Amino acid sequence: MLKKTLFILLSSTIFTVHATPDFLSYKNCSPLNLSDANFSLSSKDVFPEYSYITKNYNFLTLPISDQDQRYCLIINNKNKVIVDAIPTMLSGMCAGRWDKQKDLPIWEADVGGGRGAVVYMNYSTSQNLKKLKKSEKLEIDEIIKSINCQLPVYSKNDVLELNDSAFYLYKLGYYNESLNILNHVIKLDPSRAIAYLNIADIYVAQKNELLARKNYAIYYAEMKKLGLLSKVPNRIKKYL
């Protein structure tokens, strides 16, 4: 995600550019105003170093500019959403590359030029949340805002990432935000057993025993269907 200083800069910028149609319909969850945007490249023209494609991810980086303002858009091409915008000093180029040795989408932003000052930007929301502390409220709020913006475009293939993000938000004490994400996980995959367990744990933390029991029971039933009762935590049995 963007550093705090970058977010402040971008959120105050009204940005328009001029170009090809394939990104115009993408949902914009970046800090930039792209309502009148046109892009200088199509998805077919993106340079190999500007793409990160694995079994689970499909990310692109796209350079855009307007007069003396230049940015690199981070695009989740699988979900058709623009997730971020990074200032760059180069025209028509993105200063950086995707780390293709990693199993997660990590953009190495070369902010200093010539690999002089590299900032590693991880676009796995769950991994970013995992590293944060409760005191880092601005960063947490920024991630929640990004997740909420992208919720409509998530698919069943994203439930693992969403569930993990919700789990770390629960650990950080963001119960309602976690519940919102978990309810969307269940909407995408009604048989996702672990989601019911996480929901029940949140209701326990909120001292709502009735809803905790209800969701523990659903979790138990789903685990029974899967033949995984031996994996059910002993701590939940008093609620069944």
PDB file of C-alpha atoms in Angstrom:
ATOM      1  CA  MET A   1       0.000   0.000   0.000  1.00  0.00           C
ATOM      2  CA  LEU A   2       1.009   3.629  -0.341  1.00  0.00           C
ATOM      3  CA  LYS A   3       3.100   5.244   2.330  1.00  0.00           C
ATOM      4  CA  LYS A   4       1.281   7.918   4.355  1.00  0.00           C
ATOM      5  CA  THR A   5       3.121  10.765   2.636  1.00  0.00           C
ATOM      6  CA  LEU A   6       2.220   9.468  -0.805  1.00  0.00           C
ATOM      7  CA  PHE A   7      -1.423   9.042   0.136  1.00  0.00           C
ATOM      8  CA  ILE A   8      -1.680  12.650   1.319  1.00  0.00           C
ATOM      9  CA  LEU A   9      -0.141  13.868  -1.928  1.00  0.00           C
ATOM     10  CA  LEU A  10      -2.415  11.815  -4.173  1.00  0.00           C
ATOM     11  CA  SER A  11      -5.663  12.331  -2.312  1.00  0.00           C
ATOM     12  CA  SER A  12      -5.454  16.061  -2.934  1.00  0.00           C
ATOM     13  CA  THR A  13      -4.754  15.696  -6.682  1.00  0.00           C
ATOM     14  CA  ILE A  14      -7.363  16.028  -9.430  1.00  0.00           C
ATOM     15  CA  PHE A  15      -5.843  13.987 -12.243  1.00  0.00           C
ATOM     16  CA  THR A  16      -6.875  13.480 -15.849  1.00  0.00           C
ATOM     17  CA  VAL A  17      -4.988  11.964 -18.781  1.00  0.00           C
ATOM     18  CA  HIS A  18      -5.790  10.887 -22.369  1.00  0.00           C
ATOM     19  CA  ALA A  19      -6.332   6.920 -24.341  1.00  0.00           C
ATOM     20  CA  THR A  20      -7.363   3.068 -24.849  1.00  0.00           C
ATOM     21  CA  PRO A  21     -10.669   1.533 -23.815  1.00  0.00           C
ATOM     22  CA  ASP A  22      -9.805  -1.687 -21.994  1.00  0.00           C
ATOM     23  CA  PHE A  23      -9.053  -0.076 -18.611  1.00  0.00           C
ATOM     24  CA  LEU A  24     -11.826   2.516 -18.734  1.00  0.00           C
ATOM     25  CA  SER A  25     -14.434   0.164 -17.279  1.00  0.00           C
ATOM     26  CA  TYR A  26     -12.199  -0.950 -14.392  1.00  0.00           C
ATOM     27  CA  LYS A  27     -13.272   0.038 -10.880  1.00  0.00           C
ATOM     28  CA  ASN A  28     -11.004   2.757  -9.522  1.00  0.00           C
ATOM     29  CA  CYS A  29      -9.916   2.178  -5.922  1.00  0.00           C
ATOM     30  CA  SER A  30      -6.770   4.289  -6.202  1.00  0.00           C
ATOM     31  CA  PRO A  31      -6.420   7.726  -4.570  1.00  0.00           C
ATOM     32  CA  LEU A  32      -6.488   9.398  -8.009  1.00  0.00           C
ATOM     33  CA  ASN A  33      -9.522  10.863  -9.761  1.00  0.00           C
ATOM     34  CA  LEU A  34      -9.601   8.901 -13.025  1.00  0.00           C
ATOM     35  CA  SER A  35     -13.165   9.714 -14.093  1.00  0.00           C
ATOM     36  CA  ASP A  36     -11.909  11.316 -17.332  1.00  0.00           C
ATOM     37  CA  ALA A  37      -8.849   9.130 -17.715  1.00  0.00           C
ATOM     38  CA  ASN A  38      -7.493   7.670 -20.880  1.00  0.00           C
ATOM     39  CA  PHE A  39      -4.522   5.333 -20.742  1.00  0.00           C
ATOM     40  CA  SER A  40      -1.499   5.400 -23.011  1.00  0.00           C
ATOM     41  CA  LEU A  41      -1.230   1.595 -23.161  1.00  0.00           C
ATOM     42  CA  SER A  42      -3.686  -1.270 -23.444  1.00  0.00           C
ATOM     43  CA  SER A  43      -3.314  -4.460 -21.389  1.00  0.00           C
ATOM     44  CA  LYS A  44      -1.800  -6.182 -24.449  1.00  0.00           C
ATOM     45  CA  ASP A  45       0.964  -3.565 -24.671  1.00  0.00           C
ATOM     46  CA  VAL A  46       2.183  -3.726 -21.059  1.00  0.00           C
ATOM     47  CA  PHE A  47       5.878  -4.557 -20.778  1.00  0.00           C
ATOM     48  CA  PRO A  48       6.729  -7.999 -19.276  1.00  0.00           C
ATOM     49  CA  GLU A  49       8.441  -6.420 -16.249  1.00  0.00           C
ATOM     50  CA  TYR A  50       5.204  -4.511 -15.578  1.00  0.00           C
ATOM     51  CA  SER A  51       3.152  -7.689 -15.158  1.00  0.00           C
ATOM     52  CA  TYR A  52       2.885 -10.233 -12.352  1.00  0.00           C
ATOM     53  CA  ILE A  53       0.870 -13.312 -13.322  1.00  0.00           C
ATOM     54  CA  THR A  54       0.593 -16.470 -11.228  1.00  0.00           C
ATOM     55  CA  LYS A  55      -2.101 -19.021 -10.443  1.00  0.00           C
ATOM     56  CA  ASN A  56      -3.609 -16.685  -7.838  1.00  0.00           C
ATOM     57  CA  TYR A  57      -2.702 -13.199  -9.075  1.00  0.00           C
ATOM     58  CA  ASN A  58      -2.751 -11.094 -12.226  1.00  0.00           C
ATOM     59  CA  PHE A  59      -1.324  -7.614 -11.632  1.00  0.00           C
ATOM     60  CA  LEU A  60      -0.205  -4.966 -14.103  1.00  0.00           C
ATOM     61  CA  THR A  61       1.638  -1.672 -13.745  1.00  0.00           C
ATOM     62  CA  LEU A  62       0.686   1.114 -16.138  1.00  0.00           C
ATOM     63  CA  PRO A  63       2.511   4.454 -16.567  1.00  0.00           C
ATOM     64  CA  ILE A  64       0.318   7.528 -17.002  1.00  0.00           C
ATOM     65  CA  SER A  65       1.195  11.212 -17.121  1.00  0.00           C
ATOM     66  CA  ASP A  66      -0.308  14.654 -17.478  1.00  0.00           C
ATOM     67  CA  GLN A  67       2.017  17.606 -18.014  1.00  0.00           C
ATOM     68  CA  ASP A  68       4.554  17.388 -15.175  1.00  0.00           C
ATOM     69  CA  GLN A  69       2.607  14.824 -13.104  1.00  0.00           C
ATOM     70  CA  ARG A  70       3.552  11.191 -13.589  1.00  0.00           C
ATOM     71  CA  TYR A  71       2.214   8.064 -11.909  1.00  0.00           C
ATOM     72  CA  CYS A  72       2.259   4.313 -12.134  1.00  0.00           C
ATOM     73  CA  LEU A  73      -1.107   2.653 -11.697  1.00  0.00           C
ATOM     74  CA  ILE A  74      -1.205  -0.716  -9.935  1.00  0.00           C
ATOM     75  CA  ILE A  75      -3.958  -2.770 -11.575  1.00  0.00           C
ATOM     76  CA  ASN A  76      -5.501  -6.033 -10.416  1.00  0.00           C
ATOM     77  CA  ASN A  77      -6.258  -7.298 -13.910  1.00  0.00           C
ATOM     78  CA  LYS A  78      -8.015 -10.448 -12.657  1.00  0.00           C
ATOM     79  CA  ASN A  79     -10.650  -8.450 -10.801  1.00  0.00           C
ATOM     80  CA  LYS A  80     -10.559  -5.469 -13.165  1.00  0.00           C
ATOM     81  CA  VAL A  81      -9.793  -2.902 -10.489  1.00  0.00           C
ATOM     82  CA  ILE A  82      -7.175  -0.131 -10.167  1.00  0.00           C
ATOM     83  CA  VAL A  83      -5.850  -0.530  -6.638  1.00  0.00           C
ATOM     84  CA  ASP A  84      -3.119   2.089  -6.311  1.00  0.00           C
ATOM     85  CA  ALA A  85      -1.185   4.946  -7.916  1.00  0.00           C
ATOM     86  CA  ILE A  86       2.500   5.605  -7.284  1.00  0.00           C
ATOM     87  CA  PRO A  87       4.265   8.893  -8.142  1.00  0.00           C
ATOM     88  CA  THR A  88       7.203   8.446 -10.517  1.00  0.00           C
ATOM     89  CA  MET A  89       9.812  10.807 -11.947  1.00  0.00           C
ATOM     90  CA  LEU A  90       9.943   9.060 -15.328  1.00  0.00           C
ATOM     91  CA  SER A  91       7.763   9.908 -18.326  1.00  0.00           C
ATOM     92  CA  GLY A  92       6.051   6.950 -20.003  1.00  0.00           C
ATOM     93  CA  MET A  93       7.775   4.482 -17.703  1.00  0.00           C
ATOM     94  CA  CYS A  94       7.256   2.966 -14.267  1.00  0.00           C
ATOM     95  CA  ALA A  95      10.348   3.138 -12.087  1.00  0.00           C
ATOM     96  CA  GLY A  96      10.395  -0.373 -10.697  1.00  0.00           C
ATOM     97  CA  ARG A  97       9.444  -3.968 -11.363  1.00  0.00           C
ATOM     98  CA  TRP A  98       7.453  -6.864  -9.939  1.00  0.00           C
ATOM     99  CA  ASP A  99       9.398  -9.332  -7.807  1.00  0.00           C
ATOM    100  CA  LYS A 100       8.571 -12.511  -9.707  1.00  0.00           C
ATOM    101  CA  GLN A 101      10.523 -14.657  -7.260  1.00  0.00           C
ATOM    102  CA  LYS A 102       7.870 -14.052  -4.597  1.00  0.00           C
ATOM    103  CA  ASP A 103       4.515 -15.819  -4.208  1.00  0.00           C
ATOM    104  CA  LEU A 104       2.826 -12.495  -3.433  1.00  0.00           C
ATOM    105  CA  PRO A 105       2.357  -9.404  -5.646  1.00  0.00           C
ATOM    106  CA  ILE A 106       5.213  -7.137  -4.538  1.00  0.00           C
ATOM    107  CA  TRP A 107       6.083  -4.081  -6.616  1.00  0.00           C
ATOM    108  CA  GLU A 108       9.656  -2.844  -6.162  1.00  0.00           C
ATOM    109  CA  ALA A 109       9.272   0.911  -6.639  1.00  0.00           C
ATOM    110  CA  ASP A 110      12.636   2.431  -7.599  1.00  0.00           C
ATOM    111  CA  VAL A 111      11.931   5.872  -6.145  1.00  0.00           C
ATOM    112  CA  GLY A 112      15.559   6.956  -6.296  1.00  0.00           C
ATOM    113  CA  GLY A 113      16.234   5.952  -9.879  1.00  0.00           C
ATOM    114  CA  GLY A 114      18.857   3.420 -10.878  1.00  0.00           C
ATOM    115  CA  ARG A 115      17.793   1.105  -8.022  1.00  0.00           C
ATOM    116  CA  GLY A 116      19.099   3.735  -5.630  1.00  0.00           C
ATOM    117  CA  ALA A 117      16.170   3.732  -3.194  1.00  0.00           C
ATOM    118  CA  VAL A 118      13.779   0.808  -3.493  1.00  0.00           C
ATOM    119  CA  VAL A 119      10.425   0.711  -1.697  1.00  0.00           C
ATOM    120  CA  TYR A 120       8.768  -2.704  -1.515  1.00  0.00           C
ATOM    121  CA  MET A 121       4.992  -2.436  -1.877  1.00  0.00           C
ATOM    122  CA  ASN A 122       3.039  -5.596  -1.063  1.00  0.00           C
ATOM    123  CA  TYR A 123      -0.444  -5.818  -2.586  1.00  0.00           C
ATOM    124  CA  SER A 124      -1.590  -8.732  -0.434  1.00  0.00           C
ATOM    125  CA  THR A 125      -3.888  -6.994   2.043  1.00  0.00           C
ATOM    126  CA  SER A 126      -3.787  -9.874   4.511  1.00  0.00           C
ATOM    127  CA  GLN A 127       0.005  -9.828   4.675  1.00  0.00           C
ATOM    128  CA  ASN A 128       0.019  -6.058   5.179  1.00  0.00           C
ATOM    129  CA  LEU A 129      -2.508  -6.346   8.012  1.00  0.00           C
ATOM    130  CA  LYS A 130      -0.536  -9.171   9.580  1.00  0.00           C
ATOM    131  CA  LYS A 131       2.446  -6.847  10.068  1.00  0.00           C
ATOM    132  CA  LEU A 132       0.532  -3.943  11.588  1.00  0.00           C
ATOM    133  CA  LYS A 133       0.028  -3.041  15.235  1.00  0.00           C
ATOM    134  CA  LYS A 134      -3.121  -1.583  16.785  1.00  0.00           C
ATOM    135  CA  SER A 135      -1.395   1.785  17.107  1.00  0.00           C
ATOM    136  CA  GLU A 136      -0.952   2.051  13.317  1.00  0.00           C
ATOM    137  CA  LYS A 137      -4.530   3.250  12.818  1.00  0.00           C
ATOM    138  CA  LEU A 138      -3.934   5.314   9.686  1.00  0.00           C
ATOM    139  CA  GLU A 139      -2.431   2.361   7.828  1.00  0.00           C
ATOM    140  CA  ILE A 140      -5.198   0.020   9.021  1.00  0.00           C
ATOM    141  CA  ASP A 141      -7.909   2.467   7.973  1.00  0.00           C
ATOM    142  CA  GLU A 142      -6.287   2.857   4.559  1.00  0.00           C
ATOM    143  CA  ILE A 143      -6.338  -0.917   4.005  1.00  0.00           C
ATOM    144  CA  ILE A 144      -9.961  -1.201   5.181  1.00  0.00           C
ATOM    145  CA  LYS A 145     -10.945   1.542   2.749  1.00  0.00           C
ATOM    146  CA  SER A 146      -9.215  -0.299  -0.088  1.00  0.00           C
ATOM    147  CA  ILE A 147     -10.859  -3.633   0.796  1.00  0.00           C
ATOM    148  CA  ASN A 148     -14.311  -2.062   1.036  1.00  0.00           C
ATOM    149  CA  CYS A 149     -13.862  -0.394  -2.334  1.00  0.00           C
ATOM    150  CA  GLN A 150     -12.881  -3.701  -3.932  1.00  0.00           C
ATOM    151  CA  LEU A 151     -15.526  -5.901  -2.264  1.00  0.00           C
ATOM    152  CA  PRO A 152     -17.933  -5.768  -5.238  1.00  0.00           C
ATOM    153  CA  VAL A 153     -15.259  -7.103  -7.622  1.00  0.00           C
ATOM    154  CA  TYR A 154     -13.916  -9.938  -5.455  1.00  0.00           C
ATOM    155  CA  SER A 155     -14.781 -13.464  -6.599  1.00  0.00           C
ATOM    156  CA  LYS A 156     -14.849 -16.913  -5.029  1.00  0.00           C
ATOM    157  CA  ASN A 157     -11.171 -17.220  -5.936  1.00  0.00           C
ATOM    158  CA  ASP A 158     -10.416 -14.423  -3.454  1.00  0.00           C
ATOM    159  CA  VAL A 159     -12.058 -15.917  -0.353  1.00  0.00           C
ATOM    160  CA  LEU A 160      -8.767 -17.113   1.174  1.00  0.00           C
ATOM    161  CA  GLU A 161      -7.255 -13.628   0.980  1.00  0.00           C
ATOM    162  CA  LEU A 162     -10.468 -12.032   2.255  1.00  0.00           C
ATOM    163  CA  ASN A 163     -10.829 -14.480   5.131  1.00  0.00           C
ATOM    164  CA  ASP A 164      -7.226 -13.936   6.195  1.00  0.00           C
ATOM    165  CA  SER A 165      -7.666 -10.154   6.013  1.00  0.00           C
ATOM    166  CA  ALA A 166     -10.775 -10.427   8.188  1.00  0.00           C
ATOM    167  CA  PHE A 167      -8.911 -12.610  10.682  1.00  0.00           C
ATOM    168  CA  TYR A 168      -6.105 -10.070  11.114  1.00  0.00           C
ATOM    169  CA  LEU A 169      -8.620  -7.232  11.454  1.00  0.00           C
ATOM    170  CA  TYR A 170     -10.290  -9.246  14.232  1.00  0.00           C
ATOM    171  CA  LYS A 171      -6.918  -9.627  15.944  1.00  0.00           C
ATOM    172  CA  LEU A 172      -6.435  -5.860  15.666  1.00  0.00           C
ATOM    173  CA  GLY A 173      -9.810  -5.279  17.322  1.00  0.00           C
ATOM    174  CA  TYR A 174     -11.730  -4.167  14.225  1.00  0.00           C
ATOM    175  CA  TYR A 175     -14.692  -6.460  14.832  1.00  0.00           C
ATOM    176  CA  ASN A 176     -17.376  -4.821  12.703  1.00  0.00           C
ATOM    177  CA  GLU A 177     -15.031  -4.343   9.760  1.00  0.00           C
ATOM    178  CA  SER A 178     -13.993  -7.985  10.025  1.00  0.00           C
ATOM    179  CA  LEU A 179     -17.629  -9.128  10.139  1.00  0.00           C
ATOM    180  CA  ASN A 180     -18.413  -7.110   7.027  1.00  0.00           C
ATOM    181  CA  ILE A 181     -15.673  -8.900   5.094  1.00  0.00           C
ATOM    182  CA  LEU A 182     -16.562 -12.350   6.457  1.00  0.00           C
ATOM    183  CA  ASN A 183     -20.202 -11.909   5.499  1.00  0.00           C
ATOM    184  CA  HIS A 184     -19.004 -11.202   1.970  1.00  0.00           C
ATOM    185  CA  VAL A 185     -16.836 -14.345   2.079  1.00  0.00           C
ATOM    186  CA  ILE A 186     -19.924 -16.405   2.924  1.00  0.00           C
ATOM    187  CA  LYS A 187     -21.853 -14.697   0.143  1.00  0.00           C
ATOM    188  CA  LEU A 188     -19.138 -15.792  -2.297  1.00  0.00           C
ATOM    189  CA  ASP A 189     -18.691 -19.263  -0.766  1.00  0.00           C
ATOM    190  CA  PRO A 190     -21.522 -20.333   1.595  1.00  0.00           C
ATOM    191  CA  SER A 191     -19.696 -23.545   2.578  1.00  0.00           C
ATOM    192  CA  ARG A 192     -16.514 -21.772   3.693  1.00  0.00           C
ATOM    193  CA  ALA A 193     -16.289 -23.391   7.145  1.00  0.00           C
ATOM    194  CA  ILE A 194     -13.447 -21.288   8.546  1.00  0.00           C
ATOM    195  CA  ALA A 195     -15.423 -18.105   7.887  1.00  0.00           C
ATOM    196  CA  TYR A 196     -18.171 -19.256  10.268  1.00  0.00           C
ATOM    197  CA  LEU A 197     -15.540 -20.048  12.903  1.00  0.00           C
ATOM    198  CA  ASN A 198     -14.070 -16.571  12.577  1.00  0.00           C
ATOM    199  CA  ILE A 199     -17.509 -14.961  12.748  1.00  0.00           C
ATOM    200  CA  ALA A 200     -18.339 -16.927  15.891  1.00  0.00           C
ATOM    201  CA  ASP A 201     -15.045 -15.879  17.505  1.00  0.00           C
ATOM    202  CA  ILE A 202     -15.894 -12.235  16.827  1.00  0.00           C
ATOM    203  CA  TYR A 203     -19.310 -12.622  18.445  1.00  0.00           C
ATOM    204  CA  VAL A 204     -17.642 -14.170  21.489  1.00  0.00           C
ATOM    205  CA  ALA A 205     -15.361 -11.120  21.680  1.00  0.00           C
ATOM    206  CA  GLN A 206     -18.473  -8.924  21.449  1.00  0.00           C
ATOM    207  CA  LYS A 207     -20.177 -11.015  24.159  1.00  0.00           C
ATOM    208  CA  ASN A 208     -22.978 -12.031  21.796  1.00  0.00           C
ATOM    209  CA  GLU A 209     -23.306 -15.673  22.843  1.00  0.00           C
ATOM    210  CA  LEU A 210     -26.479 -16.317  20.826  1.00  0.00           C
ATOM    211  CA  LEU A 211     -24.882 -15.481  17.464  1.00  0.00           C
ATOM    212  CA  ALA A 212     -21.628 -17.121  18.526  1.00  0.00           C
ATOM    213  CA  ARG A 213     -23.456 -20.413  19.172  1.00  0.00           C
ATOM    214  CA  LYS A 214     -25.295 -20.137  15.860  1.00  0.00           C
ATOM    215  CA  ASN A 215     -22.100 -19.712  13.844  1.00  0.00           C
ATOM    216  CA  TYR A 216     -20.128 -22.330  15.773  1.00  0.00           C
ATOM    217  CA  ALA A 217     -22.960 -24.761  14.974  1.00  0.00           C
ATOM    218  CA  ILE A 218     -22.757 -23.938  11.254  1.00  0.00           C
ATOM    219  CA  TYR A 219     -18.978 -24.320  11.352  1.00  0.00           C
ATOM    220  CA  TYR A 220     -19.307 -27.693  13.100  1.00  0.00           C
ATOM    221  CA  ALA A 221     -21.845 -28.897  10.521  1.00  0.00           C
ATOM    222  CA  GLU A 222     -19.623 -27.852   7.611  1.00  0.00           C
ATOM    223  CA  MET A 223     -16.613 -29.578   9.136  1.00  0.00           C
ATOM    224  CA  LYS A 224     -18.705 -32.716   9.638  1.00  0.00           C
ATOM    225  CA  LYS A 225     -19.634 -32.691   5.941  1.00  0.00           C
ATOM    226  CA  LEU A 226     -15.958 -32.475   5.084  1.00  0.00           C
ATOM    227  CA  GLY A 227     -15.040 -35.320   7.449  1.00  0.00           C
ATOM    228  CA  LEU A 228     -12.816 -32.972   9.438  1.00  0.00           C
ATOM    229  CA  LEU A 229     -14.331 -33.150  12.918  1.00  0.00           C
ATOM    230  CA  SER A 230     -10.918 -34.063  14.323  1.00  0.00           C
ATOM    231  CA  LYS A 231      -9.773 -30.557  13.315  1.00  0.00           C
ATOM    232  CA  VAL A 232     -12.524 -28.773  15.269  1.00  0.00           C
ATOM    233  CA  PRO A 233     -10.989 -26.798  18.186  1.00  0.00           C
ATOM    234  CA  ASN A 234     -11.944 -28.090  21.641  1.00  0.00           C
ATOM    235  CA  ARG A 235     -12.627 -24.537  22.781  1.00  0.00           C
ATOM    236  CA  ILE A 236     -15.853 -24.310  20.768  1.00  0.00           C
ATOM    237  CA  LYS A 237     -17.489 -27.479  22.113  1.00  0.00           C
ATOM    238  CA  LYS A 238     -19.020 -25.696  25.101  1.00  0.00           C
ATOM    239  CA  TYR A 239     -21.027 -23.585  22.637  1.00  0.00           C
ATOM    240  CA  LEU A 240     -22.503 -26.553  20.752  1.00  0.00           C
TER     241      LEU A 240
END
